[in-house]
Amino acid sequence: MEHANKKFRFNIIDAFVILLIVALILGTAYFILMETGFIPQDQANERTITYTVRLSETEEQYLGSFAVGSEVFNSSTFDSLGSIYAIEHRKTRAISPFAEAADGTEQYSIRQAEYDDKYDIYITVQAKATIDENGIAYVGSQRITIGSCVYFKCGNFAATTYITDFSVA
């Protein structure tokens, strides 16, 4: 008889658990409907961008590894980062760590030298990107800003690169 007289008391923890379960159910339903296409994704902020990555001190034998139109991938996630739009290469320059005084003056100069077998390759990539509300471009999950690290893969060549330039078309 004693149990029959006890009443269920609703407290704040019960409300929190119910709200958490409802939020999980609604969130799951939203993402499933978005992936299946029932809820249209906002494509209005998708734009074409071009960005340039620098492959530093690349050996001469790899200069032929890139071609305009080749697909570029993120080597850690294997997501597409766009296609190669332009390629430029220059011999890698080394700067002397020592400043030398010019004869009879108080001016200093720093010497530069070029490597014979190392090249800096500048690859311009064109891709479709989404622009967020802060104006930052994303190609898939890759953030595109100057200085962003890119795990670059094209064909059999893979390297860690940095974005040196980008523009939104």
Coordinates of C-alpha atoms in Angstrom, one line a residue:
M1 CA 0.0 0.0 0.0
E2 CA 2.8 2.3 0.7
H3 CA 4.0 2.3 -3.0
A4 CA 0.6 3.1 -4.3
N5 CA 0.5 6.4 -2.4
K6 CA 3.8 7.6 -3.9
K7 CA 3.4 10.1 -6.7
F8 CA 5.9 10.8 -9.4
R9 CA 7.7 14.1 -9.0
F10 CA 8.9 15.9 -12.1
N11 CA 12.1 17.9 -11.5
I12 CA 14.7 19.9 -13.5
I13 CA 16.9 16.8 -14.3
D14 CA 13.9 15.1 -15.9
A15 CA 13.2 18.2 -18.1
F16 CA 16.9 18.4 -19.1
V17 CA 16.9 14.7 -20.2
I18 CA 13.7 15.1 -22.2
L19 CA 15.0 18.2 -23.9
L20 CA 18.3 16.5 -24.7
I21 CA 16.5 13.5 -26.3
V22 CA 14.2 15.7 -28.3
A23 CA 17.2 17.8 -29.6
L24 CA 19.1 14.7 -30.7
I25 CA 16.0 13.3 -32.5
L26 CA 15.4 16.7 -34.3
G27 CA 19.1 17.1 -35.2
T28 CA 19.4 13.7 -36.6
A29 CA 16.2 14.1 -38.7
Y30 CA 17.4 17.5 -40.0
F31 CA 20.8 16.1 -41.2
I32 CA 19.1 13.1 -42.8
L33 CA 16.6 15.2 -44.6
M34 CA 19.4 17.6 -45.7
E35 CA 21.5 14.8 -47.1
T36 CA 18.6 13.2 -49.0
G37 CA 17.7 16.5 -50.6
F38 CA 14.3 17.1 -48.9
I39 CA 15.7 20.2 -47.3
P40 CA 17.6 22.3 -50.0
Q41 CA 21.1 23.3 -49.0
D42 CA 22.0 26.9 -49.5
Q43 CA 24.0 27.0 -52.8
A44 CA 23.8 30.8 -53.1
N45 CA 27.1 31.3 -51.3
E46 CA 29.0 28.9 -53.6
R47 CA 31.5 30.7 -55.8
T48 CA 34.5 29.9 -58.1
I49 CA 37.8 30.8 -56.5
T50 CA 41.4 30.5 -57.6
Y51 CA 44.2 30.1 -55.1
T52 CA 48.0 29.5 -55.4
V53 CA 50.0 27.1 -53.4
R54 CA 53.8 27.1 -53.2
L55 CA 55.8 23.9 -53.3
S56 CA 59.2 24.9 -51.9
E57 CA 62.5 23.4 -52.8
T58 CA 61.1 20.7 -55.1
E59 CA 63.6 18.6 -56.9
E60 CA 63.9 19.0 -60.7
Q61 CA 62.7 15.5 -61.4
Y62 CA 59.2 16.4 -60.1
L63 CA 58.6 19.4 -62.4
G64 CA 56.8 17.1 -64.9
S65 CA 54.4 15.7 -62.3
F66 CA 51.9 18.5 -62.8
A67 CA 49.7 19.4 -65.7
V68 CA 47.0 22.0 -66.3
G69 CA 43.6 20.4 -65.7
S70 CA 44.8 17.8 -63.3
E71 CA 42.7 17.2 -60.2
V72 CA 44.2 18.2 -56.8
F73 CA 43.4 16.4 -53.6
N74 CA 43.9 16.8 -49.8
S75 CA 46.3 14.0 -49.0
S76 CA 44.9 13.5 -45.5
T77 CA 41.2 13.4 -46.3
F78 CA 41.3 12.6 -50.0
D79 CA 38.8 15.4 -50.7
S80 CA 39.0 17.2 -54.0
L81 CA 40.6 20.7 -53.8
G82 CA 40.0 21.7 -57.4
S83 CA 41.9 21.4 -60.6
I84 CA 45.2 23.0 -61.7
Y85 CA 44.6 26.2 -63.6
A86 CA 48.3 27.4 -64.0
I87 CA 51.8 26.3 -63.2
E88 CA 54.9 28.4 -62.7
H89 CA 58.3 27.5 -61.4
R90 CA 61.4 29.4 -60.4
K91 CA 64.8 28.2 -59.1
T92 CA 64.9 28.2 -55.3
R93 CA 66.9 31.1 -53.9
A94 CA 68.9 30.9 -50.8
I95 CA 69.7 34.0 -48.7
S96 CA 72.9 34.2 -46.8
P97 CA 72.5 34.4 -43.1
F98 CA 75.4 36.9 -42.9
A99 CA 75.3 40.6 -43.9
E100 CA 78.5 41.8 -45.5
A101 CA 79.8 45.3 -45.3
A102 CA 80.5 47.1 -48.6
D103 CA 84.0 48.3 -48.9
G104 CA 84.5 51.8 -47.5
T105 CA 80.8 52.4 -46.6
E106 CA 78.5 51.7 -43.7
Q107 CA 76.0 49.9 -45.9
Y108 CA 75.5 46.2 -45.7
S109 CA 74.3 43.7 -48.3
I110 CA 72.9 40.2 -48.1
R111 CA 73.9 37.7 -50.8
Q112 CA 71.5 35.5 -52.6
A113 CA 72.2 32.3 -54.5
E114 CA 70.1 30.0 -56.6
Y115 CA 70.1 26.2 -56.2
D116 CA 70.8 24.4 -59.5
D117 CA 68.5 21.4 -58.8
K118 CA 65.7 22.8 -56.5
Y119 CA 62.6 24.7 -57.7
D120 CA 59.8 26.6 -56.1
I121 CA 56.7 25.6 -57.9
Y122 CA 53.6 27.9 -57.8
I123 CA 50.4 26.0 -58.7
T124 CA 47.2 28.0 -59.2
V125 CA 44.1 25.9 -58.5
Q126 CA 40.6 26.7 -59.5
A127 CA 37.7 25.3 -57.4
K128 CA 34.1 25.7 -56.3
A129 CA 34.1 27.1 -52.7
T130 CA 31.5 28.0 -50.2
I131 CA 31.8 31.4 -48.5
D132 CA 30.7 31.6 -44.9
E133 CA 29.1 34.6 -43.2
N134 CA 32.6 35.9 -42.3
G135 CA 33.7 35.9 -45.9
I136 CA 36.1 32.9 -45.5
A137 CA 36.2 30.4 -48.4
Y138 CA 36.1 26.6 -47.9
V139 CA 36.7 24.0 -50.5
G140 CA 35.1 21.0 -48.9
S141 CA 36.5 21.1 -45.4
Q142 CA 39.7 22.9 -46.4
R143 CA 39.9 26.5 -45.2
I144 CA 41.3 28.8 -48.0
T145 CA 43.1 31.8 -46.5
I146 CA 46.6 33.1 -47.2
G147 CA 49.0 31.0 -45.0
S148 CA 46.7 28.1 -44.6
C149 CA 48.4 24.7 -44.6
V150 CA 47.3 22.4 -47.5
Y151 CA 48.1 18.7 -47.6
F152 CA 48.6 18.7 -51.4
K153 CA 48.4 15.6 -53.6
C154 CA 48.4 15.5 -57.3
G155 CA 49.0 12.2 -59.0
N156 CA 51.8 10.4 -57.2
F157 CA 53.2 13.7 -55.7
A158 CA 52.3 14.7 -52.2
A159 CA 53.6 17.6 -50.1
T160 CA 52.7 20.0 -47.3
T161 CA 52.2 23.4 -48.9
Y162 CA 50.9 26.8 -47.9
I163 CA 48.5 29.1 -49.8
T164 CA 50.3 32.2 -51.0
D165 CA 47.4 33.9 -52.9
F166 CA 43.7 33.6 -53.6
S167 CA 40.9 35.4 -55.3
V168 CA 37.1 35.0 -55.5
A169 CA 35.6 35.2 -59.0

